[in-house]
Short mmCIF file of N, CA and C in Angstrom, two decimals:
data_model
loop_
_atom_site.label_atom_id
_atom_site.label_comp_id
_atom_site.label_asym_id
_atom_site.label_seq_id
_atom_site.Cartn_x
_atom_site.Cartn_y
_atom_site.Cartn_z
N PHE S 1 -132.82 -92.88 -88.35
CA PHE S 1 -133.00 -91.29 -88.24
C PHE S 1 -131.52 -90.40 -89.08
N PHE S 2 -130.63 -90.72 -88.50
CA PHE S 2 -129.47 -90.11 -88.71
C PHE S 2 -128.99 -90.80 -90.48
N VAL S 3 -129.19 -92.02 -90.82
CA VAL S 3 -129.02 -92.06 -92.03
C VAL S 3 -129.79 -90.95 -93.25
N TYR S 4 -131.24 -91.13 -92.56
CA TYR S 4 -132.35 -90.29 -93.27
C TYR S 4 -131.72 -88.76 -93.47
N ARG S 5 -131.27 -88.27 -92.01
CA ARG S 5 -131.38 -87.03 -92.07
C ARG S 5 -129.94 -86.34 -92.91
N HIS S 6 -129.21 -86.95 -92.95
CA HIS S 6 -127.97 -86.71 -93.34
C HIS S 6 -127.67 -87.43 -95.11
N LEU S 7 -128.68 -87.87 -95.38
CA LEU S 7 -129.02 -88.17 -96.67
C LEU S 7 -129.89 -87.47 -97.38
N GLY S 8 -130.34 -86.46 -96.83
CA GLY S 8 -131.55 -85.62 -97.02
C GLY S 8 -133.01 -86.02 -97.16
N LEU S 9 -133.42 -87.14 -96.58
CA LEU S 9 -134.42 -88.05 -96.87
C LEU S 9 -135.44 -87.72 -95.86
N ALA S 10 -134.92 -87.23 -94.73
CA ALA S 10 -136.23 -86.86 -93.71
C ALA S 10 -137.23 -85.71 -94.30
N GLY S 11 -138.01 -86.38 -93.70
CA GLY S 11 -139.58 -85.53 -94.23
C GLY S 11 -140.13 -85.48 -95.21
N CYS S 12 -139.65 -86.66 -96.50
CA CYS S 12 -140.35 -87.26 -97.53
C CYS S 12 -141.27 -87.77 -97.56
N ASN S 13 -142.10 -87.82 -98.57
CA ASN S 13 -143.29 -88.93 -98.54
C ASN S 13 -143.15 -90.28 -99.23
N PHE S 14 -142.39 -91.25 -98.63
CA PHE S 14 -142.13 -92.36 -99.43
C PHE S 14 -142.99 -93.32 -100.11
N THR S 15 -142.62 -93.53 -101.58
CA THR S 15 -143.53 -94.42 -102.13
C THR S 15 -142.44 -95.60 -102.61
N PHE S 16 -143.14 -96.59 -102.97
CA PHE S 16 -142.26 -97.68 -103.53
C PHE S 16 -140.95 -97.18 -104.47
N GLN S 17 -140.93 -96.28 -105.01
CA GLN S 17 -140.01 -95.81 -105.60
C GLN S 17 -138.91 -95.34 -104.97
N GLY S 18 -139.46 -94.43 -104.01
CA GLY S 18 -138.56 -93.54 -103.13
C GLY S 18 -137.90 -94.82 -101.97
N VAL S 19 -138.29 -95.64 -102.03
CA VAL S 19 -137.98 -96.79 -100.51
C VAL S 19 -136.57 -97.39 -101.64
N LYS S 20 -136.95 -97.86 -102.57
CA LYS S 20 -136.02 -98.28 -103.58
C LYS S 20 -134.96 -97.55 -103.80
N LYS S 21 -134.83 -96.04 -103.81
CA LYS S 21 -133.90 -94.92 -103.70
C LYS S 21 -133.41 -94.80 -102.57
N MET S 22 -133.87 -95.33 -101.68
CA MET S 22 -133.26 -95.46 -99.82
C MET S 22 -132.62 -96.44 -100.26
N LYS S 23 -133.05 -97.74 -100.46
CA LYS S 23 -132.38 -98.74 -99.93
C LYS S 23 -130.94 -98.48 -101.07
N LYS S 24 -131.10 -98.38 -101.79
CA LYS S 24 -129.98 -98.09 -103.06
C LYS S 24 -128.79 -97.33 -102.46
N ALA S 25 -129.24 -95.87 -101.96
CA ALA S 25 -128.55 -95.12 -101.05
C ALA S 25 -127.99 -95.71 -100.15
N LEU S 26 -128.39 -96.43 -99.18
CA LEU S 26 -127.99 -96.98 -97.75
C LEU S 26 -127.24 -98.49 -98.47
N LEU S 27 -127.11 -99.03 -99.34
CA LEU S 27 -126.12 -99.88 -99.99
C LEU S 27 -124.79 -99.35 -100.17
N LEU S 28 -124.94 -98.04 -100.74
CA LEU S 28 -123.97 -97.29 -101.19
C LEU S 28 -123.22 -96.53 -99.86
N PHE S 29 -124.26 -96.04 -99.11
CA PHE S 29 -123.97 -95.50 -97.84
C PHE S 29 -123.14 -96.32 -96.94
N PHE S 30 -123.74 -97.99 -96.56
CA PHE S 30 -122.85 -98.23 -95.92
C PHE S 30 -121.58 -99.10 -95.82
N PRO S 31 -121.24 -99.42 -97.15
CA PRO S 31 -119.92 -99.97 -97.04
C PRO S 31 -118.89 -98.65 -97.18
N LEU S 32 -119.35 -97.12 -97.30
CA LEU S 32 -118.60 -96.18 -97.11
C LEU S 32 -118.49 -96.22 -95.73
N MET S 33 -119.34 -95.90 -94.83
CA MET S 33 -119.34 -96.16 -93.46
C MET S 33 -118.33 -97.19 -93.02
N ILE S 34 -118.22 -98.21 -93.42
CA ILE S 34 -117.26 -99.34 -92.81
C ILE S 34 -115.74 -98.59 -93.34
N PHE S 35 -115.69 -98.63 -94.31
CA PHE S 35 -114.25 -98.13 -94.94
C PHE S 35 -113.99 -96.81 -94.09
N ILE S 36 -114.51 -95.83 -93.85
CA ILE S 36 -114.45 -94.83 -93.23
C ILE S 36 -114.48 -95.02 -91.57
N SER S 37 -114.97 -95.86 -91.29
CA SER S 37 -114.78 -96.66 -90.00
C SER S 37 -113.25 -97.38 -89.71
N CYS S 38 -113.03 -98.00 -90.52
CA CYS S 38 -111.66 -98.81 -90.45
C CYS S 38 -110.62 -98.22 -90.89
N GLY S 39 -111.02 -97.21 -91.92
CA GLY S 39 -109.86 -96.24 -92.14
C GLY S 39 -109.31 -95.29 -91.01
N ASP S 40 -110.50 -94.94 -90.08
CA ASP S 40 -109.73 -94.33 -88.73
C ASP S 40 -109.19 -94.84 -87.77
N LYS S 41 -109.11 -96.28 -87.48
CA LYS S 41 -108.75 -96.96 -86.76
C LYS S 41 -107.02 -97.17 -87.34
N GLU S 42 -107.06 -97.92 -88.45
CA GLU S 42 -105.79 -97.86 -89.11
C GLU S 42 -104.94 -96.46 -88.64
N ASP S 43 -105.43 -95.36 -88.86
CA ASP S 43 -104.69 -93.91 -89.13
C ASP S 43 -104.25 -93.69 -87.44
N GLU S 44 -105.13 -94.14 -86.14
CA GLU S 44 -104.76 -94.33 -84.74
C GLU S 44 -103.99 -95.08 -84.45
N GLU S 45 -102.46 -94.78 -85.12
CA GLU S 45 -101.87 -95.76 -84.81
C GLU S 45 -101.08 -95.60 -83.18
N VAL S 46 -100.66 -96.41 -82.30
CA VAL S 46 -100.31 -96.13 -80.89
C VAL S 46 -99.06 -96.13 -80.97
N SER S 47 -98.35 -95.15 -80.25
CA SER S 47 -97.13 -95.03 -80.05
C SER S 47 -96.20 -96.21 -79.34
N THR S 48 -94.88 -96.50 -79.79
CA THR S 48 -94.10 -97.49 -79.59
C THR S 48 -93.73 -97.34 -78.20
N PHE S 49 -93.74 -95.88 -77.86
CA PHE S 49 -93.35 -95.80 -76.43
C PHE S 49 -94.52 -95.97 -75.67
N VAL S 50 -95.76 -96.03 -75.80
CA VAL S 50 -96.79 -96.41 -74.87
C VAL S 50 -96.45 -97.75 -73.75
N GLY S 51 -96.59 -97.96 -72.78
CA GLY S 51 -96.39 -98.82 -71.78
C GLY S 51 -95.36 -98.64 -70.93
N THR S 52 -95.21 -99.67 -70.31
CA THR S 52 -93.98 -99.42 -69.17
C THR S 52 -92.41 -99.82 -69.14
N TRP S 53 -91.73 -99.31 -68.70
CA TRP S 53 -90.34 -99.45 -69.44
C TRP S 53 -89.10 -99.58 -67.88
N ASN S 54 -88.62 -100.57 -68.04
CA ASN S 54 -87.57 -100.62 -66.71
C ASN S 54 -86.04 -100.17 -67.06
N LEU S 55 -85.65 -99.53 -66.45
CA LEU S 55 -84.39 -99.25 -66.29
C LEU S 55 -83.22 -100.62 -66.29
N THR S 56 -82.58 -100.69 -67.38
CA THR S 56 -82.18 -102.18 -67.58
C THR S 56 -80.46 -101.86 -67.64
N PHE S 57 -79.90 -100.85 -67.66
CA PHE S 57 -78.10 -100.40 -67.69
C PHE S 57 -78.03 -98.75 -67.73
N THR S 58 -77.04 -98.18 -67.12
CA THR S 58 -77.02 -97.08 -67.19
C THR S 58 -75.64 -96.64 -66.97
N GLY S 59 -74.52 -95.95 -67.47
CA GLY S 59 -73.10 -95.70 -67.18
C GLY S 59 -73.18 -94.43 -67.77
N GLU S 60 -71.64 -94.05 -67.54
CA GLU S 60 -71.36 -92.32 -67.59
C GLU S 60 -70.06 -92.92 -68.76
N TYR S 61 -70.22 -92.16 -69.87
CA TYR S 61 -69.30 -91.84 -71.02
C TYR S 61 -68.04 -91.48 -70.27
N GLU S 62 -66.65 -91.63 -71.05
CA GLU S 62 -65.49 -91.06 -70.63
C GLU S 62 -65.50 -89.71 -70.34
N ASN S 63 -65.94 -89.20 -71.63
CA ASN S 63 -65.73 -87.86 -72.21
C ASN S 63 -67.16 -87.37 -72.04
N ALA S 64 -67.22 -85.92 -71.34
CA ALA S 64 -68.53 -84.88 -71.16
C ALA S 64 -69.47 -84.82 -72.55
N ASP S 65 -68.54 -84.77 -73.39
CA ASP S 65 -69.40 -84.83 -74.81
C ASP S 65 -69.99 -86.26 -75.35
N CYS S 66 -70.20 -87.07 -74.62
CA CYS S 66 -71.00 -88.29 -74.87
C CYS S 66 -70.04 -88.82 -75.76
N THR S 67 -68.73 -89.04 -75.41
CA THR S 67 -67.85 -90.26 -76.57
C THR S 67 -66.53 -91.29 -75.45
N GLY S 68 -66.31 -91.80 -75.91
CA GLY S 68 -65.29 -93.00 -74.97
C GLY S 68 -65.94 -94.01 -74.39
N ASP S 69 -65.05 -94.73 -73.80
CA ASP S 69 -65.97 -95.98 -73.06
C ASP S 69 -66.59 -95.44 -72.04
N ILE S 70 -67.55 -96.45 -71.69
CA ILE S 70 -68.77 -96.37 -70.57
C ILE S 70 -68.29 -97.01 -69.18
N ASP S 71 -68.14 -96.43 -68.68
CA ASP S 71 -68.14 -96.78 -66.99
C ASP S 71 -69.60 -97.40 -66.63
N SER S 72 -69.99 -98.52 -66.09
CA SER S 72 -71.11 -98.81 -65.54
C SER S 72 -70.71 -99.38 -64.01
N SER S 73 -69.61 -99.06 -63.47
CA SER S 73 -69.68 -99.63 -62.21
C SER S 73 -70.57 -98.86 -61.19
N GLY S 74 -71.23 -97.78 -61.02
CA GLY S 74 -71.97 -97.04 -60.63
C GLY S 74 -73.31 -98.04 -60.71
N TRP S 75 -73.56 -98.45 -61.97
CA TRP S 75 -74.72 -99.17 -62.27
C TRP S 75 -74.88 -100.42 -61.21
N ALA S 76 -73.57 -101.04 -61.37
CA ALA S 76 -73.52 -102.07 -60.27
C ALA S 76 -73.49 -101.80 -59.11
N LEU S 77 -73.10 -100.96 -58.31
CA LEU S 77 -73.43 -100.80 -57.28
C LEU S 77 -74.85 -99.74 -56.84
N ALA S 78 -75.75 -99.49 -57.60
CA ALA S 78 -76.84 -99.24 -57.59
C ALA S 78 -77.64 -100.60 -57.54
N GLN S 79 -77.63 -101.20 -58.46
CA GLN S 79 -78.33 -102.80 -58.33
C GLN S 79 -78.36 -103.43 -57.05
N ALA S 80 -76.97 -103.10 -56.46
CA ALA S 80 -76.67 -103.73 -55.26
C ALA S 80 -77.58 -103.52 -54.04
N PHE S 81 -77.50 -101.89 -54.01
CA PHE S 81 -78.66 -101.67 -53.22
C PHE S 81 -80.26 -101.63 -53.75
N GLY S 82 -80.68 -102.12 -54.55
CA GLY S 82 -81.96 -102.08 -55.32
C GLY S 82 -82.18 -101.23 -56.03
N PHE S 83 -81.73 -100.23 -56.46
CA PHE S 83 -82.15 -99.00 -57.04
C PHE S 83 -82.83 -99.52 -58.58
N GLU S 84 -83.77 -98.99 -58.64
CA GLU S 84 -84.83 -99.25 -60.03
C GLU S 84 -85.58 -98.37 -60.51
N VAL S 85 -85.80 -97.75 -61.62
CA VAL S 85 -86.39 -96.92 -62.53
C VAL S 85 -86.93 -97.62 -63.34
N SER S 86 -88.34 -96.90 -63.23
CA SER S 86 -89.81 -97.50 -64.47
C SER S 86 -90.15 -96.40 -64.71
N ILE S 87 -90.50 -96.69 -66.11
CA ILE S 87 -91.00 -95.20 -66.61
C ILE S 87 -92.51 -95.76 -67.61
N THR S 88 -93.53 -95.08 -67.26
CA THR S 88 -94.94 -95.67 -68.05
C THR S 88 -95.46 -94.58 -68.54
N PHE S 89 -95.09 -94.88 -70.21
CA PHE S 89 -96.23 -93.73 -70.88
C PHE S 89 -97.47 -94.40 -71.10
N ASP S 90 -98.32 -93.28 -70.83
CA ASP S 90 -99.86 -93.69 -71.21
C ASP S 90 -100.48 -93.08 -72.50
N GLU S 91 -101.15 -93.68 -73.04
CA GLU S 91 -101.67 -93.25 -74.36
C GLU S 91 -102.58 -91.77 -74.32
N ASP S 92 -102.87 -91.20 -73.14
CA ASP S 92 -103.56 -90.05 -72.70
C ASP S 92 -102.47 -89.09 -72.80
N GLY S 93 -101.21 -89.17 -72.92
CA GLY S 93 -100.18 -88.44 -72.70
C GLY S 93 -99.73 -87.96 -71.59
N THR S 94 -99.65 -88.96 -70.72
CA THR S 94 -99.25 -88.53 -69.13
C THR S 94 -97.87 -89.72 -68.90
N VAL S 95 -97.50 -89.43 -68.24
CA VAL S 95 -95.97 -89.84 -68.07
C VAL S 95 -95.86 -89.99 -66.24
N GLU S 96 -95.57 -91.42 -66.01
CA GLU S 96 -94.87 -91.54 -64.72
C GLU S 96 -93.47 -91.94 -64.44
N VAL S 97 -92.84 -91.56 -63.39
CA VAL S 97 -91.54 -91.98 -63.51
C VAL S 97 -91.52 -92.30 -62.08
N SER S 98 -91.10 -93.86 -61.88
CA SER S 98 -90.65 -94.06 -60.14
C SER S 98 -89.28 -94.56 -59.98
N PHE S 99 -88.98 -93.86 -58.99
CA PHE S 99 -87.36 -94.47 -58.52
C PHE S 99 -87.65 -95.27 -57.45
N SER S 100 -86.94 -96.05 -57.18
CA SER S 100 -86.97 -96.94 -56.03
C SER S 100 -85.78 -97.35 -55.47
N ALA S 101 -84.87 -97.25 -54.00
CA ALA S 101 -83.84 -97.76 -53.55
C ALA S 101 -84.19 -98.14 -51.98
N MET S 102 -83.64 -99.31 -51.64
CA MET S 102 -83.64 -99.73 -50.47
C MET S 102 -85.03 -99.56 -49.65
N GLY S 103 -86.14 -99.97 -50.35
CA GLY S 103 -87.39 -99.60 -49.91
C GLY S 103 -88.19 -98.33 -50.12
N ASN S 104 -87.59 -97.39 -50.31
CA ASN S 104 -87.95 -96.20 -50.76
C ASN S 104 -88.62 -95.77 -52.46
N THR S 105 -89.57 -95.33 -52.53
CA THR S 105 -89.62 -95.18 -53.92
C THR S 105 -90.43 -93.79 -53.91
N GLU S 106 -89.83 -92.87 -54.97
CA GLU S 106 -90.11 -91.61 -55.17
C GLU S 106 -90.82 -91.48 -57.00
N THR S 107 -91.75 -91.22 -56.88
CA THR S 107 -92.65 -90.76 -58.05
C THR S 107 -92.77 -89.45 -58.57
N GLU S 108 -92.71 -89.05 -60.00
CA GLU S 108 -92.71 -87.83 -60.80
C GLU S 108 -93.85 -88.07 -61.83
N THR S 109 -94.48 -87.01 -61.98
CA THR S 109 -95.47 -87.33 -63.15
C THR S 109 -95.34 -86.18 -64.08
N GLY S 110 -95.79 -86.57 -65.19
CA GLY S 110 -95.71 -85.25 -66.24
C GLY S 110 -96.56 -85.46 -67.31
N THR S 111 -96.37 -84.87 -68.54
CA THR S 111 -96.80 -85.33 -70.18
C THR S 111 -95.78 -85.61 -70.76
N TRP S 112 -96.53 -86.18 -71.99
CA TRP S 112 -95.13 -86.36 -72.77
C TRP S 112 -96.29 -86.25 -74.44
N SER S 113 -95.32 -86.21 -75.53
CA SER S 113 -95.35 -86.30 -76.57
C SER S 113 -94.53 -87.04 -77.66
N GLU S 114 -94.86 -87.42 -78.80
CA GLU S 114 -93.92 -88.09 -79.66
C GLU S 114 -93.64 -86.80 -81.06
N SER S 115 -92.75 -86.30 -81.21
CA SER S 115 -92.80 -85.47 -82.35
C SER S 115 -92.57 -85.87 -83.76
N SER S 116 -92.85 -85.32 -84.86
CA SER S 116 -93.13 -86.11 -86.11
C SER S 116 -91.72 -86.81 -86.58
N ASN S 117 -90.79 -86.55 -86.15
CA ASN S 117 -89.32 -87.25 -86.40
C ASN S 117 -89.37 -88.42 -85.57
N GLY S 118 -90.20 -88.59 -84.48
CA GLY S 118 -90.51 -90.25 -83.67
C GLY S 118 -89.57 -89.48 -82.37
N SER S 119 -89.13 -88.53 -81.91
CA SER S 119 -88.48 -88.52 -80.65
C SER S 119 -89.24 -87.72 -79.49
N LEU S 120 -88.90 -88.34 -78.39
CA LEU S 120 -90.08 -88.13 -77.50
C LEU S 120 -89.61 -86.67 -76.51
N ILE S 121 -90.80 -86.29 -76.33
CA ILE S 121 -90.69 -85.05 -75.50
C ILE S 121 -91.27 -84.96 -73.82
N MET S 122 -90.34 -84.72 -73.18
CA MET S 122 -91.23 -85.21 -71.73
C MET S 122 -91.04 -83.82 -70.99
N ASP S 123 -92.31 -83.06 -70.71
CA ASP S 123 -92.52 -81.70 -69.75
C ASP S 123 -92.80 -82.29 -68.53
N ASP S 124 -92.35 -81.61 -67.39
CA ASP S 124 -92.36 -81.51 -65.98
C ASP S 124 -91.55 -82.61 -65.27
N ILE S 125 -90.79 -83.25 -66.24
CA ILE S 125 -90.02 -84.47 -65.59
C ILE S 125 -88.70 -83.95 -65.80
N ALA S 126 -88.04 -84.06 -66.87
CA ALA S 126 -86.50 -83.46 -67.30
C ALA S 126 -86.46 -81.90 -66.57
N ASP S 127 -85.17 -81.52 -66.54
CA ASP S 127 -84.68 -80.16 -65.82
C ASP S 127 -85.08 -79.05 -66.91
N GLU S 128 -85.60 -78.00 -67.03
CA GLU S 128 -85.73 -77.40 -68.03
C GLU S 128 -84.67 -77.22 -68.68
N GLY S 129 -84.84 -76.97 -70.03
CA GLY S 129 -83.53 -76.82 -70.90
C GLY S 129 -82.79 -77.92 -70.97
N GLU S 130 -82.55 -78.71 -70.16
CA GLU S 130 -81.57 -80.12 -70.30
C GLU S 130 -82.13 -80.78 -71.81
N SER S 131 -80.90 -81.44 -72.28
CA SER S 131 -81.24 -81.94 -73.40
C SER S 131 -80.76 -83.37 -73.61
N ILE S 132 -82.22 -84.21 -74.15
CA ILE S 132 -81.97 -85.44 -74.25
C ILE S 132 -82.37 -85.74 -75.36
N SER S 133 -81.58 -87.22 -76.18
CA SER S 133 -81.78 -87.72 -76.90
C SER S 133 -81.88 -89.17 -77.00
N LEU S 134 -83.14 -89.79 -77.55
CA LEU S 134 -83.40 -91.13 -77.62
C LEU S 134 -83.00 -91.80 -78.99
N SER S 135 -82.84 -93.00 -78.77
CA SER S 135 -82.90 -93.88 -80.03
C SER S 135 -83.78 -95.15 -79.52
N VAL S 136 -84.58 -95.41 -80.44
CA VAL S 136 -85.53 -96.56 -80.14
C VAL S 136 -85.46 -97.97 -81.03
N ASP S 137 -84.98 -99.12 -80.16
CA ASP S 137 -84.57 -100.22 -81.26
C ASP S 137 -85.48 -101.19 -80.58
N GLY S 138 -86.38 -101.40 -81.01
CA GLY S 138 -87.62 -102.90 -80.65
C GLY S 138 -87.83 -102.22 -79.24
N ASN S 139 -87.53 -103.25 -78.47
CA ASN S 139 -88.48 -102.92 -77.15
C ASN S 139 -87.56 -102.32 -76.20
N THR S 140 -86.49 -101.74 -76.57
CA THR S 140 -85.48 -101.30 -75.74
C THR S 140 -85.55 -99.54 -76.24
N PHE S 141 -85.04 -98.59 -75.28
CA PHE S 141 -84.85 -97.39 -76.04
C PHE S 141 -83.36 -96.63 -74.90
N SER S 142 -82.79 -96.16 -75.85
CA SER S 142 -82.01 -95.59 -74.70
C SER S 142 -81.70 -94.22 -74.89
N VAL S 143 -81.32 -93.38 -73.60
CA VAL S 143 -80.98 -91.95 -73.38
C VAL S 143 -79.61 -91.49 -73.33
N THR S 144 -79.27 -90.59 -74.18
CA THR S 144 -78.01 -90.14 -73.96
C THR S 144 -78.71 -88.74 -73.35
N ALA S 145 -77.89 -88.49 -72.34
CA ALA S 145 -78.24 -86.97 -71.49
C ALA S 145 -76.70 -86.29 -70.96
N PRO S 146 -76.17 -85.29 -71.56
CA PRO S 146 -75.13 -84.65 -71.34
C PRO S 146 -75.91 -83.57 -69.68
N SER S 147 -74.83 -83.36 -69.24
CA SER S 147 -74.85 -82.63 -68.03
C SER S 147 -73.94 -81.50 -67.99
N ASP S 148 -74.18 -80.18 -67.59
CA ASP S 148 -73.43 -79.38 -67.39
C ASP S 148 -72.70 -79.51 -65.96
N ALA S 149 -71.75 -79.04 -65.79
CA ALA S 149 -70.62 -78.89 -64.52
C ALA S 149 -71.91 -78.16 -63.48
N TYR S 150 -71.95 -78.27 -62.25
CA TYR S 150 -72.60 -77.65 -61.38
C TYR S 150 -72.02 -77.81 -59.84
N CYS S 151 -72.64 -77.05 -59.19
CA CYS S 151 -72.00 -77.07 -57.77
C CYS S 151 -73.16 -77.24 -56.64
N GLU S 152 -73.16 -77.73 -55.78
CA GLU S 152 -74.09 -78.55 -54.73
C GLU S 152 -73.88 -78.35 -53.71
N ASP S 153 -74.90 -78.08 -52.64
CA ASP S 153 -74.49 -77.69 -51.31
C ASP S 153 -74.90 -78.78 -50.62
N GLU S 154 -74.43 -79.14 -49.21
CA GLU S 154 -74.71 -80.44 -48.60
C GLU S 154 -75.97 -81.01 -48.18
N ASP S 155 -76.88 -80.23 -48.48
CA ASP S 155 -78.58 -80.70 -48.81
C ASP S 155 -78.86 -81.25 -50.20
N GLY S 156 -78.01 -81.27 -51.10
CA GLY S 156 -77.96 -81.41 -52.61
C GLY S 156 -78.98 -80.42 -53.66
N GLU S 157 -79.02 -79.34 -52.97
CA GLU S 157 -79.47 -78.37 -53.71
C GLU S 157 -78.41 -77.58 -54.62
N GLU S 158 -78.60 -77.44 -55.94
CA GLU S 158 -77.58 -76.84 -56.65
C GLU S 158 -77.50 -75.35 -56.53
N LEU S 159 -76.40 -74.62 -56.85
CA LEU S 159 -76.05 -73.33 -56.41
C LEU S 159 -75.39 -72.57 -57.45
N PRO S 160 -76.58 -72.04 -58.48
CA PRO S 160 -76.10 -71.47 -59.90
C PRO S 160 -75.00 -70.39 -59.59
N GLU S 161 -74.96 -69.86 -58.46
CA GLU S 161 -74.04 -68.66 -58.04
C GLU S 161 -72.32 -68.97 -58.46
N TYR S 162 -72.41 -70.23 -58.02
CA TYR S 162 -70.78 -70.82 -58.29
C TYR S 162 -70.78 -71.22 -59.83
N THR S 163 -69.97 -70.77 -60.50
CA THR S 163 -69.59 -71.51 -61.84
C THR S 163 -68.49 -72.25 -61.98
N ASP S 164 -67.66 -72.18 -61.14
CA ASP S 164 -66.59 -72.88 -61.48
C ASP S 164 -65.96 -73.46 -59.60
N GLN S 165 -65.09 -74.88 -60.19
CA GLN S 165 -64.80 -75.65 -59.27
C GLN S 165 -64.25 -74.84 -58.10
N SER S 166 -63.28 -73.61 -57.82
CA SER S 166 -62.76 -73.57 -56.83
C SER S 166 -63.67 -72.62 -56.03
N SER S 167 -64.10 -71.79 -56.57
CA SER S 167 -65.39 -70.72 -55.77
C SER S 167 -66.16 -71.52 -55.20
N CYS S 168 -66.75 -72.90 -55.85
CA CYS S 168 -67.63 -73.79 -55.08
C CYS S 168 -67.30 -74.52 -53.99
N GLU S 169 -66.04 -75.39 -53.96
CA GLU S 169 -65.32 -75.84 -52.99
C GLU S 169 -64.74 -74.91 -52.24
N ASN S 170 -64.32 -73.47 -52.48
CA ASN S 170 -64.10 -72.65 -51.28
C ASN S 170 -65.07 -72.45 -50.37
N ALA S 171 -66.50 -71.96 -50.71
CA ALA S 171 -67.33 -72.11 -49.86
C ALA S 171 -67.89 -73.36 -49.06
N GLY S 172 -67.39 -74.38 -49.40
CA GLY S 172 -67.36 -75.60 -48.65
C GLY S 172 -68.70 -76.51 -49.26
N ASN S 173 -68.93 -76.63 -50.37
CA ASN S 173 -69.80 -77.17 -51.40
C ASN S 173 -68.99 -78.08 -52.23
N ASP S 174 -70.05 -78.83 -52.87
CA ASP S 174 -69.30 -80.11 -53.58
C ASP S 174 -69.57 -79.43 -55.09
N TRP S 175 -68.38 -80.01 -56.15
CA TRP S 175 -68.43 -79.47 -57.53
C TRP S 175 -68.37 -80.62 -58.48
N TYR S 176 -68.96 -81.04 -59.27
CA TYR S 176 -69.59 -81.90 -60.21
C TYR S 176 -69.45 -81.65 -61.63
N GLU S 177 -68.27 -82.24 -62.00
CA GLU S 177 -67.94 -81.92 -63.44
C GLU S 177 -68.73 -82.34 -64.25
N ALA S 178 -68.79 -81.78 -65.74
CA ALA S 178 -69.87 -81.94 -66.88
C ALA S 178 -69.57 -83.53 -67.56
N SER S 179 -70.65 -84.04 -67.58
CA SER S 179 -70.49 -85.55 -67.64
C SER S 179 -71.65 -85.92 -68.80
N CYS S 180 -71.78 -86.97 -69.18
CA CYS S 180 -72.99 -87.73 -70.10
C CYS S 180 -73.02 -89.13 -69.66
N THR S 181 -74.27 -89.33 -69.41
CA THR S 181 -74.50 -90.59 -68.96
C THR S 181 -75.51 -91.17 -70.28
N LEU S 182 -75.40 -92.66 -70.38
CA LEU S 182 -76.01 -93.30 -71.15
C LEU S 182 -77.28 -94.25 -70.26
N SER S 183 -78.11 -94.39 -70.34
CA SER S 183 -79.37 -95.30 -70.07
C SER S 183 -80.03 -96.21 -70.79
N VAL S 184 -80.26 -97.20 -70.71
CA VAL S 184 -81.11 -98.33 -71.48
C VAL S 184 -81.91 -98.80 -70.78
N TYR S 185 -83.65 -98.57 -71.37
CA TYR S 185 -84.79 -98.98 -70.75
C TYR S 185 -85.50 -99.93 -71.56
N THR S 186 -85.87 -101.10 -71.03
CA THR S 186 -86.39 -101.94 -71.80
C THR S 186 -87.72 -102.01 -71.36
N LYS S 187 -89.13 -102.59 -72.38
CA LYS S 187 -90.20 -102.69 -72.84
C LYS S 187 -90.80 -103.76 -71.82
N GLN S 188 -91.59 -103.76 -70.71
CA GLN S 188 -92.35 -104.71 -70.26
C GLN S 188 -93.14 -105.28 -70.62
#
């Protein structure tokens, strides 16, 4: 019925001549449908980010502007305590990030998309306004993430009202200098 309706043949009285024309139209239409069908599948390319990625390295740059040597001593300590991070990007645009250490796991979910230039955009995961650049190389991608200096209380809450080290520490809080971290993830 679909073929007849879309070729304008519905409701016609078919004669032998009409059947020949219909067969000819079908013979032309069928390969076209295969071409269109195959063409659609080729256009639906799956992003290289789809899948599960595990953190395999992290370190802090010597300078807050993401230059200099990378210190990975914190990574060695984190591994000793069983620290693991995995990120799963699904084709439907959802992302799940799992953090595990010493038998405890915390999971965050959000959405992701890939921009036309191939960079990754994650919503509901990264801090608002956080600048993250990604670089994909085969089955690994790296994240270079600069962080501004900030003040934190004893419960780990960021205190934006303290904008310099002395006022933060004079109030009994902890000051963290601006930094830049490199993290490398490997696809599983």
